[in-house]
């Protein structure tokens, strides 16, 4: 039972941080970055550069290709779920330093090639510094806690983001009004249900396979 308690604490901390305004926005940019990278891969040469700090869109966004938008939204959340599972696998193997190096690599790569707004670049560089300092000074205790917390926060935030998409999509449809808006609401409900089911299953899969991991420094 002693191995079960720490993970619960990290998840609880991540949930609390997810509702602290400034801190929430700072860490949730990691989730935003994951979605933006998937968008770039799907859109290819026509993709716009990453702009961290902008508001996310919902499933009802009107664009030149609604199907592409839905594909990007679903692909982003699916990739995010896979990333979370991978991070918890590294946590179970106590590869905390590797988690930080992966984040640093992605942040530096996207900053160099894709991130083009000032806020995004400042955030990326500050986050790289935040992750690099404990590695440089070899503070293993901090590396362990940061690695586990990042995995926990991405899991919690991915579930919260699905609920936000659901709420935004329904609000827009209710504002439109009319019988046709209710008919169009069905695909949105189905998409939100799939995303929510997928996120909850990711949490269940992690609890089932990694809940009793042996935390420590080896």
C-alpha positions in Angstrom: 0.0 0.0 0.0 2.9 2.4 0.6 3.6 2.4 -3.1 0.1 3.4 -3.9 0.1 6.6 -1.9 2.7 8.7 -3.7 1.1 8.5 -7.1 -2.2 9.6 -5.6 -0.5 12.6 -4.1 1.0 13.6 -7.5 -2.3 13.3 -9.2 -4.0 15.3 -6.5 -1.2 18.0 -6.8 -1.7 18.0 -10.6 -5.4 18.5 -10.1 -4.9 21.4 -7.7 -2.3 23.0 -10.0 -4.8 22.6 -12.9 -7.1 25.1 -11.2 -4.5 27.7 -10.1 -4.7 30.4 -12.9 -1.1 31.4 -13.7 0.5 28.1 -12.8 -2.2 26.2 -14.7 -1.5 28.2 -17.9 2.2 27.7 -17.6 2.1 23.9 -17.3 -0.9 23.4 -19.7 1.2 24.8 -22.5 2.8 21.3 -22.6 -0.6 19.8 -23.6 -1.1 22.6 -26.1 2.3 21.9 -27.6 1.4 18.3 -28.1 -1.7 19.2 -30.0 0.1 21.7 -32.1 2.8 19.3 -33.2 0.1 16.8 -34.3 -1.6 19.7 -36.3 1.6 20.4 -38.1 2.1 16.8 -39.0 -1.4 16.5 -40.4 -1.5 19.8 -42.3 2.0 19.4 -43.7 3.3 22.2 -45.8 0.1 24.3 -45.4 0.4 24.3 -41.6 0.7 27.5 -39.8 3.4 28.0 -37.2 2.8 27.1 -33.6 1.5 30.0 -31.4 1.6 29.0 -27.7 -0.8 31.0 -25.5 -3.7 31.3 -27.9 -7.1 30.0 -26.9 -8.0 26.5 -28.1 -10.9 25.9 -30.5 -13.9 23.5 -30.3 -15.3 20.7 -32.4 -17.7 23.1 -34.1 -15.2 25.5 -35.5 -16.1 26.6 -39.0 -13.1 26.2 -41.3 -12.4 25.3 -44.9 -12.1 21.7 -43.8 -14.2 20.7 -40.8 -13.2 17.0 -41.2 -9.5 18.0 -41.0 -10.2 20.0 -37.9 -12.0 17.1 -36.3 -9.1 14.8 -37.3 -6.6 17.2 -35.8 -8.6 17.4 -32.5 -8.9 13.7 -32.3 -5.3 13.1 -33.3 -4.0 15.6 -30.8 -5.9 14.0 -27.9 -4.9 10.5 -29.0 -1.3 11.4 -29.2 -1.5 13.1 -25.8 -2.9 9.9 -24.3 -0.1 7.8 -25.8 2.5 10.3 -24.5 1.0 10.1 -21.0 1.1 6.3 -21.1 4.7 6.5 -22.3 5.7 8.9 -19.5 4.2 6.7 -16.9 6.0 3.7 -18.3 9.3 5.7 -17.8 8.1 6.6 -14.3 7.6 2.9 -13.6 11.2 2.2 -14.8 12.4 5.2 -12.7 13.8 6.9 -15.8 13.0 10.3 -14.5 15.9 12.1 -16.1 14.9 10.7 -19.5 11.5 12.3 -19.1 13.1 15.7 -18.5 15.5 15.2 -21.5 12.5 14.3 -23.8 10.7 17.5 -22.8 13.8 19.6 -23.3 14.4 18.0 -26.7 10.8 18.7 -27.9 10.8 22.2 -26.5 14.1 23.1 -28.2 13.1 21.5 -31.5 9.8 23.2 -31.7 11.3 26.6 -30.6 13.9 26.3 -33.3 11.6 25.4 -36.2 7.9 26.0 -35.4 7.2 28.4 -32.5 6.9 31.9 -33.8 5.3 34.1 -31.2 7.2 35.8 -28.4 5.1 34.3 -25.6 5.6 30.8 -26.9 9.4 31.3 -27.2 9.7 32.8 -23.7 7.6 30.0 -22.3 9.7 27.3 -24.0 13.0 28.8 -22.9 11.8 29.3 -19.4 10.5 25.7 -19.2 13.8 24.3 -20.6 15.7 26.3 -17.9 13.3 24.9 -15.3 14.0 21.3 -16.4 17.7 21.7 -17.1 18.7 23.2 -13.7 18.1 20.1 -11.6 19.9 18.0 -14.3 22.9 20.3 -14.4 23.2 20.4 -10.6 22.4 16.7 -10.4 19.6 17.1 -7.9 18.2 13.6 -8.2 15.4 14.2 -5.7 14.1 17.2 -7.8 14.4 15.3 -11.0 12.3 12.5 -9.7 9.5 14.7 -8.4 9.4 16.9 -11.6 9.3 13.8 -13.8 6.4 12.2 -11.9 4.5 15.5 -11.7 4.8 16.2 -15.4 3.4 12.8 -16.2 0.6 13.3 -13.7 -0.3 16.8 -14.9 -0.5 15.8 -18.5 -2.9 13.0 -17.6 -5.1 15.3 -15.5 -5.1 18.2 -18.0 -5.9 15.9 -20.9 -9.1 14.8 -19.1 -10.0 18.4 -18.1 -9.4 19.5 -21.7 -12.0 17.0 -23.0 -14.6 18.4 -20.6 -13.7 21.9 -21.8 -14.2 20.9 -25.5 -17.6 19.3 -24.6 -18.7 22.5 -22.7 -17.6 24.9 -25.5 -19.2 22.8 -28.2 -22.5 22.6 -26.5 -22.6 26.3 -25.6 -22.1 27.3 -29.2 -24.8 24.9 -30.4 -27.2 26.2 -27.8 -26.5 29.8 -28.8 -27.3 29.0 -32.5 -30.7 27.6 -31.6 -33.2 25.9 -33.9 -34.0 22.3 -34.8 -31.1 22.0 -37.2 -28.6 23.0 -34.6 -29.9 20.1 -32.5 -29.4 17.7 -35.4 -25.9 18.9 -36.0 -25.2 18.5 -32.3 -25.3 14.7 -32.6 -21.9 14.3 -34.3 -20.4 16.7 -31.7 -21.8 14.6 -28.9 -20.4 11.5 -30.5 -17.0 13.1 -30.9 -16.9 14.4 -27.3 -18.0 11.0 -26.0 -15.2 9.3 -27.9 -12.6 11.7 -26.6 -13.9 11.5 -23.1 -14.0 7.7 -23.2 -10.5 7.6 -24.5 -9.1 9.9 -21.9 -10.9 8.0 -19.0 -9.6 4.7 -20.4 -6.1 6.1 -20.5 -6.5 7.0 -16.8 -7.9 3.5 -16.1 -5.0 1.8 -18.0 -2.4 3.8 -16.1 -4.1 3.0 -12.8 -4.2 -0.7 -13.7 -0.6 -1.0 -14.9 1.4 1.7 -13.1 -0.5 2.5 -9.9 1.8 0.3 -7.7 5.1 1.5 -9.2 8.1 1.6 -6.9 9.0 5.2 -6.6 12.5 6.0 -5.7 16.0 6.8 -7.0 17.0 3.2 -7.7 
